[in-house]
JSON list of C-alpha atoms in Angstrom, two decimals:
[
{"chain": "A", "resi": 1, "resn": "MET", "atom": "CA", "xyz": [89.73, 93.20, 125.31]},
{"chain": "A", "resi": 2, "resn": "ASN", "atom": "CA", "xyz": [93.51, 93.06, 125.28]},
{"chain": "A", "resi": 3, "resn": "SER", "atom": "CA", "xyz": [95.38, 96.36, 125.23]},
{"chain": "A", "resi": 4, "resn": "SER", "atom": "CA", "xyz": [97.16, 95.15, 122.08]},
{"chain": "A", "resi": 5, "resn": "ASP", "atom": "CA", "xyz": [93.77, 95.29, 120.32]},
{"chain": "A", "resi": 6, "resn": "ILE", "atom": "CA", "xyz": [93.64, 99.04, 120.92]},
{"chain": "A", "resi": 7, "resn": "LEU", "atom": "CA", "xyz": [95.06, 100.50, 117.74]},
{"chain": "A", "resi": 8, "resn": "LEU", "atom": "CA", "xyz": [96.78, 103.88, 118.04]},
{"chain": "A", "resi": 9, "resn": "LEU", "atom": "CA", "xyz": [96.40, 106.06, 114.95]},
{"chain": "A", "resi": 10, "resn": "PRO", "atom": "CA", "xyz": [98.92, 108.92, 115.15]},
{"chain": "A", "resi": 11, "resn": "GLY", "atom": "CA", "xyz": [98.64, 111.97, 112.96]},
{"chain": "A", "resi": 12, "resn": "TRP", "atom": "CA", "xyz": [101.01, 113.64, 110.53]},
{"chain": "A", "resi": 13, "resn": "GLN", "atom": "CA", "xyz": [104.67, 113.20, 111.56]},
{"chain": "A", "resi": 14, "resn": "ASN", "atom": "CA", "xyz": [103.77, 110.48, 114.10]},
{"chain": "A", "resi": 15, "resn": "SER", "atom": "CA", "xyz": [103.49, 110.84, 117.88]},
{"chain": "A", "resi": 16, "resn": "GLY", "atom": "CA", "xyz": [106.85, 111.32, 119.54]},
{"chain": "A", "resi": 17, "resn": "PRO", "atom": "CA", "xyz": [108.18, 111.03, 123.10]},
{"chain": "A", "resi": 18, "resn": "GLY", "atom": "CA", "xyz": [105.86, 112.43, 125.74]},
{"chain": "A", "resi": 19, "resn": "HIS", "atom": "CA", "xyz": [102.75, 112.10, 123.55]},
{"chain": "A", "resi": 20, "resn": "TRP", "atom": "CA", "xyz": [99.91, 110.25, 125.27]},
{"chain": "A", "resi": 21, "resn": "GLN", "atom": "CA", "xyz": [99.80, 107.74, 122.38]},
{"chain": "A", "resi": 22, "resn": "THR", "atom": "CA", "xyz": [103.47, 106.88, 122.88]},
{"chain": "A", "resi": 23, "resn": "VAL", "atom": "CA", "xyz": [102.91, 106.53, 126.63]},
{"chain": "A", "resi": 24, "resn": "TRP", "atom": "CA", "xyz": [99.91, 104.25, 126.02]},
{"chain": "A", "resi": 25, "resn": "GLU", "atom": "CA", "xyz": [101.97, 102.12, 123.66]},
{"chain": "A", "resi": 26, "resn": "GLN", "atom": "CA", "xyz": [104.89, 101.85, 126.10]},
{"chain": "A", "resi": 27, "resn": "GLN", "atom": "CA", "xyz": [103.01, 101.55, 129.39]},
{"chain": "A", "resi": 28, "resn": "ARG", "atom": "CA", "xyz": [99.64, 100.08, 128.45]},
{"chain": "A", "resi": 29, "resn": "GLY", "atom": "CA", "xyz": [100.63, 97.79, 125.58]},
{"chain": "A", "resi": 30, "resn": "CYS", "atom": "CA", "xyz": [98.50, 99.40, 122.86]},
{"chain": "A", "resi": 31, "resn": "THR", "atom": "CA", "xyz": [99.50, 98.86, 119.23]},
{"chain": "A", "resi": 32, "resn": "ARG", "atom": "CA", "xyz": [100.68, 101.77, 117.10]},
{"chain": "A", "resi": 33, "resn": "VAL", "atom": "CA", "xyz": [99.66, 101.52, 113.45]},
{"chain": "A", "resi": 34, "resn": "GLU", "atom": "CA", "xyz": [102.99, 102.26, 111.79]},
{"chain": "A", "resi": 35, "resn": "GLN", "atom": "CA", "xyz": [102.82, 104.14, 108.51]},
{"chain": "A", "resi": 36, "resn": "HIS", "atom": "CA", "xyz": [105.34, 103.88, 105.67]},
{"chain": "A", "resi": 37, "resn": "ASP", "atom": "CA", "xyz": [105.74, 107.66, 105.40]},
{"chain": "A", "resi": 38, "resn": "TRP", "atom": "CA", "xyz": [104.91, 109.93, 108.33]},
{"chain": "A", "resi": 39, "resn": "GLN", "atom": "CA", "xyz": [106.07, 113.08, 106.52]},
{"chain": "A", "resi": 40, "resn": "ARG", "atom": "CA", "xyz": [104.03, 112.72, 103.32]},
{"chain": "A", "resi": 41, "resn": "PRO", "atom": "CA", "xyz": [100.85, 110.93, 104.35]},
{"chain": "A", "resi": 42, "resn": "LEU", "atom": "CA", "xyz": [98.94, 109.35, 101.49]},
{"chain": "A", "resi": 43, "resn": "ARG", "atom": "CA", "xyz": [95.34, 108.61, 102.43]},
{"chain": "A", "resi": 44, "resn": "GLY", "atom": "CA", "xyz": [95.23, 105.37, 100.43]},
{"chain": "A", "resi": 45, "resn": "ASP", "atom": "CA", "xyz": [98.46, 104.04, 101.93]},
{"chain": "A", "resi": 46, "resn": "TRP", "atom": "CA", "xyz": [97.46, 104.96, 105.45]},
{"chain": "A", "resi": 47, "resn": "THR", "atom": "CA", "xyz": [94.05, 103.36, 104.96]},
{"chain": "A", "resi": 48, "resn": "ALA", "atom": "CA", "xyz": [95.66, 100.12, 103.70]},
{"chain": "A", "resi": 49, "resn": "ARG", "atom": "CA", "xyz": [97.94, 99.99, 106.78]},
{"chain": "A", "resi": 50, "resn": "LEU", "atom": "CA", "xyz": [94.96, 100.35, 109.11]},
{"chain": "A", "resi": 51, "resn": "GLN", "atom": "CA", "xyz": [93.11, 97.63, 107.20]},
{"chain": "A", "resi": 52, "resn": "ASP", "atom": "CA", "xyz": [96.13, 95.32, 107.53]},
{"chain": "A", "resi": 53, "resn": "GLU", "atom": "CA", "xyz": [96.32, 95.87, 111.30]},
{"chain": "A", "resi": 54, "resn": "VAL", "atom": "CA", "xyz": [92.60, 95.19, 111.78]},
{"chain": "A", "resi": 55, "resn": "LEU", "atom": "CA", "xyz": [92.81, 92.04, 109.63]},
{"chain": "A", "resi": 56, "resn": "ALA", "atom": "CA", "xyz": [95.79, 90.83, 111.69]},
{"chain": "A", "resi": 57, "resn": "ARG", "atom": "CA", "xyz": [93.53, 90.53, 114.74]},
{"chain": "A", "resi": 58, "resn": "PRO", "atom": "CA", "xyz": [90.93, 87.80, 115.12]},
{"chain": "A", "resi": 59, "resn": "GLY", "atom": "CA", "xyz": [88.52, 89.75, 117.32]},
{"chain": "A", "resi": 60, "resn": "PRO", "atom": "CA", "xyz": [87.20, 93.23, 117.97]},
{"chain": "A", "resi": 61, "resn": "VAL", "atom": "CA", "xyz": [89.41, 96.31, 118.10]},
{"chain": "A", "resi": 62, "resn": "MET", "atom": "CA", "xyz": [89.28, 99.82, 119.47]},
{"chain": "A", "resi": 63, "resn": "LEU", "atom": "CA", "xyz": [90.79, 102.92, 117.86]},
{"chain": "A", "resi": 64, "resn": "ALA", "atom": "CA", "xyz": [92.58, 105.74, 119.67]},
{"chain": "A", "resi": 65, "resn": "ALA", "atom": "CA", "xyz": [93.28, 108.37, 117.03]},
{"chain": "A", "resi": 66, "resn": "HIS", "atom": "CA", "xyz": [95.00, 111.73, 117.16]},
{"chain": "A", "resi": 67, "resn": "SER", "atom": "CA", "xyz": [94.81, 114.57, 114.64]},
{"chain": "A", "resi": 68, "resn": "LEU", "atom": "CA", "xyz": [95.08, 113.21, 111.08]},
{"chain": "A", "resi": 69, "resn": "GLY", "atom": "CA", "xyz": [94.53, 109.74, 112.56]},
{"chain": "A", "resi": 70, "resn": "CYS", "atom": "CA", "xyz": [90.92, 110.81, 113.25]},
{"chain": "A", "resi": 71, "resn": "LEU", "atom": "CA", "xyz": [90.37, 111.56, 109.58]},
{"chain": "A", "resi": 72, "resn": "LEU", "atom": "CA", "xyz": [92.00, 108.22, 108.74]},
{"chain": "A", "resi": 73, "resn": "ALA", "atom": "CA", "xyz": [89.57, 106.38, 111.03]},
{"chain": "A", "resi": 74, "resn": "ALA", "atom": "CA", "xyz": [86.55, 108.05, 109.42]},
{"chain": "A", "resi": 75, "resn": "TRP", "atom": "CA", "xyz": [87.81, 107.48, 105.86]},
{"chain": "A", "resi": 76, "resn": "TRP", "atom": "CA", "xyz": [88.63, 103.82, 106.56]},
{"chain": "A", "resi": 77, "resn": "ALA", "atom": "CA", "xyz": [85.25, 103.26, 108.23]},
{"chain": "A", "resi": 78, "resn": "ALA", "atom": "CA", "xyz": [83.50, 104.63, 105.13]},
{"chain": "A", "resi": 79, "resn": "HIS", "atom": "CA", "xyz": [85.28, 102.12, 102.88]},
{"chain": "A", "resi": 80, "resn": "SER", "atom": "CA", "xyz": [85.93, 98.95, 104.87]},
{"chain": "A", "resi": 81, "resn": "ALA", "atom": "CA", "xyz": [83.54, 96.15, 105.80]},
{"chain": "A", "resi": 82, "resn": "GLU", "atom": "CA", "xyz": [85.93, 95.48, 108.70]},
{"chain": "A", "resi": 83, "resn": "ALA", "atom": "CA", "xyz": [84.69, 98.65, 110.42]},
{"chain": "A", "resi": 84, "resn": "ARG", "atom": "CA", "xyz": [81.98, 96.46, 111.95]},
{"chain": "A", "resi": 85, "resn": "ARG", "atom": "CA", "xyz": [84.72, 94.95, 114.17]},
{"chain": "A", "resi": 86, "resn": "VAL", "atom": "CA", "xyz": [85.45, 98.28, 115.86]},
{"chain": "A", "resi": 87, "resn": "VAL", "atom": "CA", "xyz": [83.97, 98.46, 119.35]},
{"chain": "A", "resi": 88, "resn": "GLY", "atom": "CA", "xyz": [84.67, 102.17, 119.76]},
{"chain": "A", "resi": 89, "resn": "ALA", "atom": "CA", "xyz": [86.93, 105.03, 118.76]},
{"chain": "A", "resi": 90, "resn": "LEU", "atom": "CA", "xyz": [88.45, 107.93, 120.66]},
{"chain": "A", "resi": 91, "resn": "LEU", "atom": "CA", "xyz": [89.02, 110.69, 118.07]},
{"chain": "A", "resi": 92, "resn": "VAL", "atom": "CA", "xyz": [91.26, 113.36, 119.56]},
{"chain": "A", "resi": 93, "resn": "ALA", "atom": "CA", "xyz": [91.86, 116.80, 118.04]},
{"chain": "A", "resi": 94, "resn": "PRO", "atom": "CA", "xyz": [90.76, 116.23, 114.43]},
{"chain": "A", "resi": 95, "resn": "PRO", "atom": "CA", "xyz": [92.36, 118.86, 112.19]},
{"chain": "A", "resi": 96, "resn": "GLN", "atom": "CA", "xyz": [90.40, 121.32, 110.07]},
{"chain": "A", "resi": 97, "resn": "ILE", "atom": "CA", "xyz": [91.87, 119.80, 106.90]},
{"chain": "A", "resi": 98, "resn": "GLU", "atom": "CA", "xyz": [89.90, 122.09, 104.59]},
{"chain": "A", "resi": 99, "resn": "ARG", "atom": "CA", "xyz": [91.81, 125.10, 105.92]},
{"chain": "A", "resi": 100, "resn": "ASP", "atom": "CA", "xyz": [94.13, 126.43, 103.19]},
{"chain": "A", "resi": 101, "resn": "ASP", "atom": "CA", "xyz": [97.34, 126.02, 105.21]},
{"chain": "A", "resi": 102, "resn": "LEU", "atom": "CA", "xyz": [96.54, 122.42, 106.19]},
{"chain": "A", "resi": 103, "resn": "ARG", "atom": "CA", "xyz": [95.22, 121.45, 102.76]},
{"chain": "A", "resi": 104, "resn": "GLN", "atom": "CA", "xyz": [98.56, 122.60, 101.27]},
{"chain": "A", "resi": 105, "resn": "ALA", "atom": "CA", "xyz": [100.72, 120.97, 103.97]},
{"chain": "A", "resi": 106, "resn": "ILE", "atom": "CA", "xyz": [98.81, 117.67, 103.83]},
{"chain": "A", "resi": 107, "resn": "PRO", "atom": "CA", "xyz": [97.37, 117.32, 100.31]},
{"chain": "A", "resi": 108, "resn": "GLY", "atom": "CA", "xyz": [94.87, 114.64, 99.39]},
{"chain": "A", "resi": 109, "resn": "TRP", "atom": "CA", "xyz": [92.93, 114.47, 102.67]},
{"chain": "A", "resi": 110, "resn": "ALA", "atom": "CA", "xyz": [90.26, 117.09, 102.03]},
{"chain": "A", "resi": 111, "resn": "PRO", "atom": "CA", "xyz": [87.39, 116.80, 102.21]},
{"chain": "A", "resi": 112, "resn": "PRO", "atom": "CA", "xyz": [87.20, 114.41, 105.15]},
{"chain": "A", "resi": 113, "resn": "ALA", "atom": "CA", "xyz": [84.67, 111.57, 105.27]},
{"chain": "A", "resi": 114, "resn": "ARG", "atom": "CA", "xyz": [81.63, 112.89, 107.12]},
{"chain": "A", "resi": 115, "resn": "GLN", "atom": "CA", "xyz": [79.35, 109.87, 107.22]},
{"chain": "A", "resi": 116, "resn": "ARG", "atom": "CA", "xyz": [77.95, 108.52, 110.47]},
{"chain": "A", "resi": 117, "resn": "LEU", "atom": "CA", "xyz": [80.48, 106.12, 111.94]},
{"chain": "A", "resi": 118, "resn": "PRO", "atom": "CA", "xyz": [79.32, 102.51, 112.39]},
{"chain": "A", "resi": 119, "resn": "PHE", "atom": "CA", "xyz": [80.76, 102.35, 115.92]},
{"chain": "A", "resi": 120, "resn": "ALA", "atom": "CA", "xyz": [80.54, 104.28, 119.17]},
{"chain": "A", "resi": 121, "resn": "SER", "atom": "CA", "xyz": [82.90, 107.23, 119.22]},
{"chain": "A", "resi": 122, "resn": "ILE", "atom": "CA", "xyz": [83.93, 110.32, 121.13]},
{"chain": "A", "resi": 123, "resn": "VAL", "atom": "CA", "xyz": [85.50, 113.40, 119.54]},
{"chain": "A", "resi": 124, "resn": "VAL", "atom": "CA", "xyz": [87.80, 115.19, 121.98]},
{"chain": "A", "resi": 125, "resn": "ALA", "atom": "CA", "xyz": [88.30, 118.89, 121.31]},
{"chain": "A", "resi": 126, "resn": "SER", "atom": "CA", "xyz": [90.40, 121.63, 122.85]},
{"chain": "A", "resi": 127, "resn": "SER", "atom": "CA", "xyz": [89.19, 125.22, 122.98]},
{"chain": "A", "resi": 128, "resn": "ASP", "atom": "CA", "xyz": [92.56, 126.53, 121.78]},
{"chain": "A", "resi": 129, "resn": "ASP", "atom": "CA", "xyz": [93.62, 123.90, 119.25]},
{"chain": "A", "resi": 130, "resn": "PRO", "atom": "CA", "xyz": [95.74, 125.71, 116.62]},
{"chain": "A", "resi": 131, "resn": "TYR", "atom": "CA", "xyz": [94.67, 123.21, 113.93]},
{"chain": "A", "resi": 132, "resn": "ALA", "atom": "CA", "xyz": [90.88, 123.32, 114.35]},
{"chain": "A", "resi": 133, "resn": "SER", "atom": "CA", "xyz": [88.23, 125.44, 115.97]},
{"chain": "A", "resi": 134, "resn": "ALA", "atom": "CA", "xyz": [86.02, 123.93, 118.65]},
{"chain": "A", "resi": 135, "resn": "ALA", "atom": "CA", "xyz": [83.05, 124.60, 116.35]},
{"chain": "A", "resi": 136, "resn": "TYR", "atom": "CA", "xyz": [84.67, 122.55, 113.57]},
{"chain": "A", "resi": 137, "resn": "ALA", "atom": "CA", "xyz": [85.32, 119.64, 115.95]},
{"chain": "A", "resi": 138, "resn": "GLY", "atom": "CA", "xyz": [81.71, 119.88, 117.09]},
{"chain": "A", "resi": 139, "resn": "GLN", "atom": "CA", "xyz": [80.47, 119.70, 113.50]},
{"chain": "A", "resi": 140, "resn": "LEU", "atom": "CA", "xyz": [82.61, 116.63, 112.79]},
{"chain": "A", "resi": 141, "resn": "ALA", "atom": "CA", "xyz": [81.29, 114.97, 115.96]},
{"chain": "A", "resi": 142, "resn": "GLN", "atom": "CA", "xyz": [77.74, 115.66, 114.81]},
{"chain": "A", "resi": 143, "resn": "ASP", "atom": "CA", "xyz": [78.43, 114.37, 111.28]},
{"chain": "A", "resi": 144, "resn": "TRP", "atom": "CA", "xyz": [80.11, 111.23, 112.63]},
{"chain": "A", "resi": 145, "resn": "GLY", "atom": "CA", "xyz": [77.37, 110.57, 115.21]},
{"chain": "A", "resi": 146, "resn": "ALA", "atom": "CA", "xyz": [79.98, 110.89, 117.96]},
{"chain": "A", "resi": 147, "resn": "SER", "atom": "CA", "xyz": [79.78, 112.40, 121.41]},
{"chain": "A", "resi": 148, "resn": "LEU", "atom": "CA", "xyz": [81.75, 115.62, 121.83]},
{"chain": "A", "resi": 149, "resn": "TYR", "atom": "CA", "xyz": [84.02, 116.02, 124.84]},
{"chain": "A", "resi": 150, "resn": "SER", "atom": "CA", "xyz": [85.81, 119.29, 125.58]},
{"chain": "A", "resi": 151, "resn": "VAL", "atom": "CA", "xyz": [89.11, 119.17, 127.45]},
{"chain": "A", "resi": 152, "resn": "GLY", "atom": "CA", "xyz": [89.28, 122.94, 127.84]},
{"chain": "A", "resi": 153, "resn": "ALA", "atom": "CA", "xyz": [92.38, 124.81, 126.70]},
{"chain": "A", "resi": 154, "resn": "ARG", "atom": "CA", "xyz": [94.83, 121.97, 125.97]},
{"chain": "A", "resi": 155, "resn": "GLY", "atom": "CA", "xyz": [96.28, 123.05, 122.60]},
{"chain": "A", "resi": 156, "resn": "HIS", "atom": "CA", "xyz": [96.47, 120.20, 120.08]},
{"chain": "A", "resi": 157, "resn": "VAL", "atom": "CA", "xyz": [96.10, 117.60, 122.89]},
{"chain": "A", "resi": 158, "resn": "ASN", "atom": "CA", "xyz": [99.61, 116.30, 122.17]},
{"chain": "A", "resi": 159, "resn": "ALA", "atom": "CA", "xyz": [103.01, 116.10, 123.89]},
{"chain": "A", "resi": 160, "resn": "GLU", "atom": "CA", "xyz": [103.18, 119.90, 124.21]},
{"chain": "A", "resi": 161, "resn": "SER", "atom": "CA", "xyz": [99.92, 119.75, 126.20]},
{"chain": "A", "resi": 162, "resn": "GLY", "atom": "CA", "xyz": [101.80, 117.94, 129.01]},
{"chain": "A", "resi": 163, "resn": "LEU", "atom": "CA", "xyz": [99.22, 115.17, 129.41]},
{"chain": "A", "resi": 164, "resn": "GLY", "atom": "CA", "xyz": [101.63, 112.30, 130.15]},
{"chain": "A", "resi": 165, "resn": "ASP", "atom": "CA", "xyz": [99.60, 109.10, 130.50]},
{"chain": "A", "resi": 166, "resn": "TRP", "atom": "CA", "xyz": [96.41, 111.15, 130.06]},
{"chain": "A", "resi": 167, "resn": "ALA", "atom": "CA", "xyz": [94.24, 109.14, 132.44]},
{"chain": "A", "resi": 168, "resn": "GLU", "atom": "CA", "xyz": [91.21, 111.23, 131.43]},
{"chain": "A", "resi": 169, "resn": "GLY", "atom": "CA", "xyz": [91.58, 110.06, 127.82]},
{"chain": "A", "resi": 170, "resn": "TRP", "atom": "CA", "xyz": [92.05, 106.45, 128.89]},
{"chain": "A", "resi": 171, "resn": "GLN", "atom": "CA", "xyz": [88.80, 106.65, 130.88]},
{"chain": "A", "resi": 172, "resn": "LEU", "atom": "CA", "xyz": [87.01, 108.10, 127.85]},
{"chain": "A", "resi": 173, "resn": "LEU", "atom": "CA", "xyz": [88.28, 105.23, 125.70]},
{"chain": "A", "resi": 174, "resn": "GLN", "atom": "CA", "xyz": [87.23, 102.66, 128.30]},
{"chain": "A", "resi": 175, "resn": "SER", "atom": "CA", "xyz": [83.75, 104.22, 128.45]},
{"chain": "A", "resi": 176, "resn": "LEU", "atom": "CA", "xyz": [83.25, 103.04, 124.84]},
{"chain": "A", "resi": 177, "resn": "LEU", "atom": "CA", "xyz": [83.55, 99.38, 125.82]},
{"chain": "A", "resi": 178, "resn": "PRO", "atom": "CA", "xyz": [80.19, 97.65, 125.81]},
{"chain": "A", "resi": 179, "resn": "PRO", "atom": "CA", "xyz": [79.03, 96.54, 129.27]},
{"chain": "A", "resi": 180, "resn": "ALA", "atom": "CA", "xyz": [80.08, 93.00, 130.13]},
{"chain": "A", "resi": 181, "resn": "ARG", "atom": "CA", "xyz": [77.30, 90.48, 129.90]},
{"chain": "A", "resi": 182, "resn": "ALA", "atom": "CA", "xyz": [76.05, 89.27, 133.25]},
{"chain": "A", "resi": 183, "resn": "GLY", "atom": "CA", "xyz": [77.50, 85.87, 134.06]},
{"chain": "A", "resi": 184, "resn": "ALA", "atom": "CA", "xyz": [80.03, 86.00, 131.21]}
]
């Protein structure tokens, strides 16, 4: 799989300099799904942009989502036949969107889709994420049929977490690739 077929799904306000998604885009050649409005995310608009990016590729894709991007991936997967083309998804620091402060800041995203995802996935959670408890992330992982991976106390697993290239995350994403067929 080409790195350009790894679609980066940033959260609210995008992923800026120093964020592992930005580093992966710049150094590994992954493709950021650009949204029309990073400040006022509309679930329908964001879902349509993800659909467009998947349709623009002839083969399978992988998703590397952060924060609100995780909820986008789950919502899109619940509504798109193209979800069958996803090989795997790394879902990092999903926000507890039903919390009053987040529901008001980012209207229209609660409740999140909670169906079992039709692709292999890993939810990455931090024990001190200010936007979601570890228990909430664990419940989403269970609902989505995803593995849960704890990174310890890493905040919102973003630029402020000081992860740089975040090799650990890259390895998690790569672990979702199906094993190569013998002789292929």
